[in-house]
């Protein structure tokens, strides 16, 4: 009797938009160690901030929703003790996953930012939320890599992501007309919006990146993420037209003195798109605090304008983003293939040392060739791995 031959294993590689593609773009070598190699970071500043802010905003929304459903919508601002209890809960959850703020001042800043985000964004954002934590998935043809580097059988890859919030905006709703977030979104979009539409919202536990930086590509990469989310969301049954994505840069709600320094620098070099009105109160505050090295107290309007970035969703931009992310998948597959065929990790994976904030908390910097070449002059001699 002829025995059938077992077919080779077919795998559909899954790539998360934030966990894989944006992480790889941030730095391929760091992605290799921390994401693929599961090497925990000793100072997971960005990871802890991001997860903490996401967790607090989600928990706060769930409590808001439950109270509205019970016919008792909460009054704003919420008691400080309520927000602190949410922060404590999320901190404990993260600790159970092995994720902790690595210094008391980092934890304190996280609490202050989370409270500012709930109190300043919650009253405007929560009433227009239709769904939170929406899982998105789709598949695309996997880009070809050189034959000599191939290491698995796959003709497609799965793209996955989680949208923090999907808002359902009905322009005829009178409560929406005065909503400052909706007004900022409307002002950023072309005329002729549908009567009912969706905006996907993504929280970012970072400051607003410069829009015209010669070094940083974060501005463009976040826009690609939104366009891709929008295309995946539009393919889900029951979704409404997705006209835009809103990125909420939560650090702008409660800026530090370092943010003040960076904003001042970006304003002077015309790298940022939201600047204080010259001679206005926020402009004076920026000059005052910057010269004293203090955290600024900007107006609510200015902080909200800095925190909110609206990305208009349209088919050409979606196509551009998909091509760009296909290219990232090809680059990751190429690095994996290079390593799978025997090259060392350092030789297989590209490093990207253009974001100094990422490098200074990276555990790989003691032997990273990119860090060494970019910052050695700035920080003196950088230790390297022994060569034998
Ligand atoms: S030090 Fe910078 S360039 Fe090097 S691996 Fe870390 S993040 Fe990447």
XYZ file of C-alpha atoms and ligand atoms in Angstrom:
396
model
C 0.000 0.000 0.000
C 1.526 3.376 -0.952
C 1.956 5.673 2.013
C 1.171 9.317 1.523
C 3.941 11.760 2.232
C 3.229 14.325 4.905
C 3.024 17.776 3.378
C 5.612 20.320 4.530
C 4.396 22.580 7.323
C 2.782 25.753 6.031
C 2.970 28.733 8.321
C 1.283 32.107 7.993
C 3.641 34.549 9.673
C 1.817 37.177 11.723
C 3.131 40.712 12.000
C 1.708 43.171 14.482
C 1.731 46.766 13.266
C 3.093 48.166 16.503
C 4.834 45.183 18.123
C 6.684 44.141 14.977
C 6.665 46.658 12.151
C 7.016 49.912 14.086
C 9.408 48.240 16.560
C 11.614 47.067 13.697
C 11.545 50.535 12.157
C 12.563 51.986 15.510
C 15.593 49.679 15.580
C 16.007 46.257 13.965
C 18.683 45.077 16.373
C 16.691 46.030 19.451
C 13.624 44.347 17.904
C 15.627 41.161 17.386
C 16.761 40.976 20.988
C 13.679 42.192 22.811
C 10.759 41.080 20.643
C 12.014 37.975 18.835
C 14.507 36.942 21.513
C 12.168 37.850 24.407
C 15.064 39.505 26.193
C 13.397 41.758 28.765
C 14.618 45.329 28.904
C 16.131 46.455 32.217
C 14.638 49.915 31.675
C 11.410 49.462 29.694
C 10.552 53.170 29.785
C 8.603 53.407 26.529
C 6.971 50.005 26.961
C 5.851 50.723 30.527
C 4.596 54.222 29.692
C 2.710 53.017 26.637
C 1.079 50.044 28.369
C 0.317 52.065 31.503
C -1.412 54.900 29.633
C -3.359 52.439 27.453
C -4.434 50.464 30.512
C -5.555 53.511 32.485
C -7.520 55.003 29.586
C -9.231 51.688 28.881
C -10.142 51.078 32.524
C -11.391 54.666 32.909
C -13.557 54.294 29.803
C -15.052 51.015 31.037
C -16.014 52.662 34.340
C -17.451 55.658 32.494
C -19.488 53.373 30.221
C -20.857 51.360 33.136
C -21.981 54.503 34.941
C -23.637 55.896 31.797
C -25.406 52.566 31.269
C -26.647 52.735 34.877
C -28.115 56.185 34.171
C -25.544 57.967 36.341
C -23.003 59.629 34.018
C -20.006 60.747 36.092
C -19.340 64.434 36.687
C -16.006 65.848 35.531
C -13.373 66.173 36.857
C -13.274 62.811 38.585
C -12.077 62.667 42.202
C -8.294 62.319 42.351
C -8.691 59.166 44.481
C -10.741 57.489 41.709
C -8.046 58.051 39.093
C -5.325 56.983 41.518
C -7.213 53.759 42.231
C -7.321 53.075 38.456
C -3.586 53.807 38.199
C -2.851 51.451 41.119
C -4.924 48.712 39.492
C -3.167 49.034 36.138
C 0.254 49.244 37.801
C -0.489 45.968 39.628
C -1.642 44.276 36.432
C 1.527 45.314 34.622
C 3.681 44.177 37.538
C 2.049 40.736 37.327
C 3.308 40.615 33.724
C 6.804 41.573 34.860
C 6.519 45.163 33.645
C 7.411 47.845 36.166
C 8.477 51.467 36.162
C 12.175 51.206 36.843
C 12.404 54.324 39.045
C 9.994 56.093 41.438
C 10.100 59.332 39.426
C 9.091 57.429 36.260
C 6.133 55.920 38.118
C 5.168 59.344 39.500
C 5.304 60.918 36.043
C 3.208 58.051 34.667
C 0.557 58.677 37.321
C 0.527 62.426 36.629
C 0.235 61.911 32.883
C -2.458 59.287 33.243
C -4.505 61.552 35.509
C -4.119 64.490 33.116
C -5.153 62.254 30.196
C -8.286 60.984 31.963
C -9.348 64.405 33.254
C -8.515 66.429 30.121
C -9.333 63.950 27.340
C -11.996 61.780 28.987
C -14.846 64.332 29.045
C -14.498 64.894 25.280
C -13.378 61.476 24.081
C -15.411 58.985 26.107
C -18.869 60.229 24.969
C -18.002 59.552 21.309
C -16.423 56.113 21.794
C -18.295 53.355 19.982
C -15.878 50.478 20.624
C -12.637 50.079 22.550
C -9.769 47.664 21.936
C -10.904 46.562 18.477
C -8.842 43.713 17.012
C -8.049 44.031 13.322
C -6.577 41.476 11.021
C -5.955 40.955 7.330
C -3.539 39.140 5.085
C -1.285 40.225 2.236
C 1.111 38.502 -0.167
C 4.472 38.117 1.523
C 7.208 40.016 -0.306
C 9.871 37.857 -1.917
C 13.353 37.680 -0.396
C 16.484 36.358 -2.141
C 16.271 32.586 -2.724
C 19.513 31.968 -0.833
C 17.948 33.504 2.314
C 14.590 31.740 2.246
C 13.815 29.858 5.443
C 10.094 29.040 5.392
C 7.196 28.239 3.112
C 4.735 31.116 3.128
C 3.069 33.043 0.352
C 1.083 35.427 2.569
C 1.529 37.148 5.889
C -1.054 38.159 8.449
C -1.157 41.778 9.529
C -2.673 42.312 12.957
C -3.368 45.307 15.120
C -5.532 46.566 17.941
C -7.226 49.933 17.608
C -7.518 51.606 20.998
C -10.805 53.323 20.255
C -13.264 53.590 17.377
C -15.459 56.665 17.602
C -18.835 56.954 15.984
C -19.491 60.581 15.082
C -22.940 61.743 14.011
C -22.626 65.348 12.908
C -26.360 65.908 13.433
C -25.945 65.087 17.132
C -26.031 68.474 18.954
C -23.753 67.223 21.759
C -21.051 66.574 19.179
C -21.170 70.111 17.742
C -19.352 71.598 20.740
C -16.980 68.697 21.334
C -13.426 70.144 21.017
C -11.978 66.861 19.746
C -14.626 66.621 17.009
C -14.072 70.288 16.130
C -10.328 69.734 15.790
C -10.968 66.661 13.630
C -13.443 68.547 11.413
C -11.033 71.470 11.043
C -8.283 69.083 9.863
C -10.355 67.335 7.204
C -11.663 68.378 3.799
C -15.279 69.551 3.533
C -18.043 67.130 2.624
C -17.798 64.591 5.420
C -20.499 61.902 5.509
C -23.282 62.516 8.048
C -22.067 59.575 10.112
C -18.497 58.361 10.170
C -15.829 56.687 12.241
C -12.505 57.964 13.468
C -10.014 55.489 14.841
C -8.046 56.708 17.830
C -4.643 55.504 18.929
C -3.003 56.559 22.192
C 0.727 57.143 22.047
C 2.701 57.302 25.279
C 5.189 59.702 23.679
C 5.437 63.398 22.824
C 4.324 64.731 19.444
C 7.159 63.913 17.037
C 8.549 66.662 14.802
C 6.674 66.882 11.502
C 9.691 68.098 9.508
C 12.673 66.382 11.057
C 15.611 65.566 8.792
C 16.443 62.561 11.039
C 13.302 61.134 12.598
C 10.771 59.239 10.483
C 8.281 58.750 13.337
C 5.837 61.286 11.930
C 5.472 59.386 8.680
C 5.476 55.929 10.319
C 2.580 56.772 12.635
C 0.621 58.030 9.614
C 1.243 54.699 7.836
C -0.044 52.901 10.908
C -3.284 54.903 10.872
C -3.844 54.382 7.133
C -3.335 50.644 7.543
C -5.624 50.429 10.577
C -8.264 52.323 8.595
C -8.074 49.902 5.668
C -8.339 46.866 7.994
C -11.230 48.454 9.878
C -13.063 49.350 6.661
C -13.022 45.642 5.711
C -14.831 44.647 8.928
C -18.579 43.993 8.661
C -20.714 46.754 10.179
C -18.058 49.447 10.092
C -18.940 52.971 8.942
C -16.794 55.083 6.617
C -13.436 55.663 8.319
C -12.551 59.235 7.395
C -9.604 59.777 9.680
C -7.391 58.505 12.419
C -6.544 60.507 15.496
C -3.239 60.027 17.244
C -3.275 61.158 20.854
C 0.235 61.973 22.031
C -0.462 61.706 25.734
C 2.840 63.234 26.897
C 1.672 66.578 25.505
C -1.154 66.664 28.036
C 1.395 66.873 30.854
C 4.730 68.039 29.407
C 8.003 67.899 31.359
C 10.900 70.321 31.266
C 12.630 68.041 28.728
C 9.555 68.310 26.515
C 9.764 72.071 26.981
C 13.399 72.060 25.850
C 12.613 69.891 22.800
C 9.589 71.995 21.847
C 11.637 75.175 22.041
C 14.293 73.620 19.807
C 11.723 72.382 17.282
C 9.914 75.728 17.177
C 13.174 77.527 16.460
C 14.112 75.113 13.664
C 10.598 74.985 12.158
C 10.336 71.250 12.722
C 7.011 71.103 14.516
C 3.572 71.914 13.140
C 1.749 73.054 16.309
C 3.466 76.080 17.827
C 2.358 78.661 20.399
C 0.890 81.873 18.980
C 3.869 84.298 18.908
C 3.602 86.696 21.825
C 0.647 84.764 23.291
C 0.433 83.335 26.794
C 1.718 79.877 25.743
C 4.633 81.452 23.892
C 5.569 83.487 26.979
C 5.198 80.383 29.149
C 7.517 78.426 26.857
C 10.208 81.131 27.018
C 9.813 81.570 30.765
C 10.016 77.883 31.682
C 12.633 77.006 29.119
C 15.049 79.618 30.474
C 14.474 78.305 34.035
C 14.540 74.604 33.073
C 11.031 74.069 34.459
C 7.986 72.128 33.251
C 5.572 74.498 31.447
C 1.919 75.098 32.350
C 0.390 75.511 28.901
C -3.268 76.302 28.281
C -5.741 73.448 27.866
C -6.340 74.420 24.209
C -2.653 74.377 23.344
C -2.013 71.075 25.103
C -5.004 69.488 23.349
C -3.864 70.829 19.966
C -0.365 69.409 20.575
C -1.770 66.089 21.780
C -4.156 65.506 18.886
C -2.961 64.756 15.374
C -5.535 63.989 12.740
C -4.530 61.846 9.780
C -6.882 62.053 6.805
C -7.603 58.602 5.398
C -7.733 58.350 1.630
C -7.076 55.495 -0.854
C -3.726 56.742 -2.265
C -2.330 57.201 1.250
C -3.592 53.731 2.259
C -1.867 52.203 -0.790
C 1.378 54.031 0.063
C 1.246 52.761 3.655
C 0.622 49.179 2.547
C 3.558 49.255 0.152
C 5.735 50.756 2.899
C 4.784 48.063 5.416
C 5.268 45.329 2.799
C 8.800 46.680 2.503
C 9.268 46.452 6.275
C 8.055 42.837 6.258
C 10.511 42.067 3.465
C 13.332 43.645 5.491
C 12.435 41.633 8.613
C 12.176 38.403 6.616
C 15.529 39.168 5.010
C 17.179 39.698 8.410
C 15.613 36.507 9.750
C 16.723 34.590 6.682
C 20.262 35.947 6.971
C 20.456 34.832 10.599
C 18.806 31.471 9.847
C 21.534 30.807 7.278
C 24.301 31.232 9.794
C 25.210 34.893 10.052
C 25.667 36.417 13.499
C 22.920 38.539 15.024
C 24.951 41.731 14.756
C 25.674 41.018 11.097
C 22.079 40.044 10.290
C 20.081 42.872 11.834
C 20.215 46.573 11.014
C 20.400 49.039 13.848
C 18.904 52.502 13.806
C 20.518 54.967 16.147
C 18.729 58.098 14.922
C 16.376 58.213 17.928
C 18.597 59.095 20.855
C 15.738 58.627 23.347
C 15.482 54.980 22.243
C 19.216 54.357 22.406
C 19.876 55.812 25.858
C 17.618 53.254 27.557
C 18.637 50.338 25.318
C 20.514 47.459 26.951
C 22.300 46.669 23.693
C 24.133 49.976 23.531
C 27.285 48.604 25.191
C 28.051 46.508 22.115
C 25.834 48.054 19.428
C 27.885 49.222 16.432
C 25.303 51.901 15.521
C 25.316 53.409 18.991
C 29.072 53.366 19.047
C 29.459 55.138 15.721
C 26.747 57.711 16.395
C 27.316 58.619 20.036
C 30.868 57.590 20.961
C 32.182 61.111 20.439
C 29.370 62.477 22.592
C 29.650 60.068 25.500
C 33.289 59.026 25.427
C 34.389 55.482 24.808
C 31.667 52.897 24.407
C 32.395 49.341 25.640
C 32.287 46.583 23.024
C 31.834 42.832 23.100
C 35.074 40.866 23.349
C 36.171 39.843 19.869
C 37.350 36.398 20.905
S 21.656 51.231 21.104
Fe 20.253 52.222 19.671
S 20.923 51.512 17.646
Fe 21.803 50.132 19.168
S 20.401 48.404 19.373
Fe 19.858 49.896 20.930
S 18.282 51.179 20.004
Fe 19.330 50.084 18.364
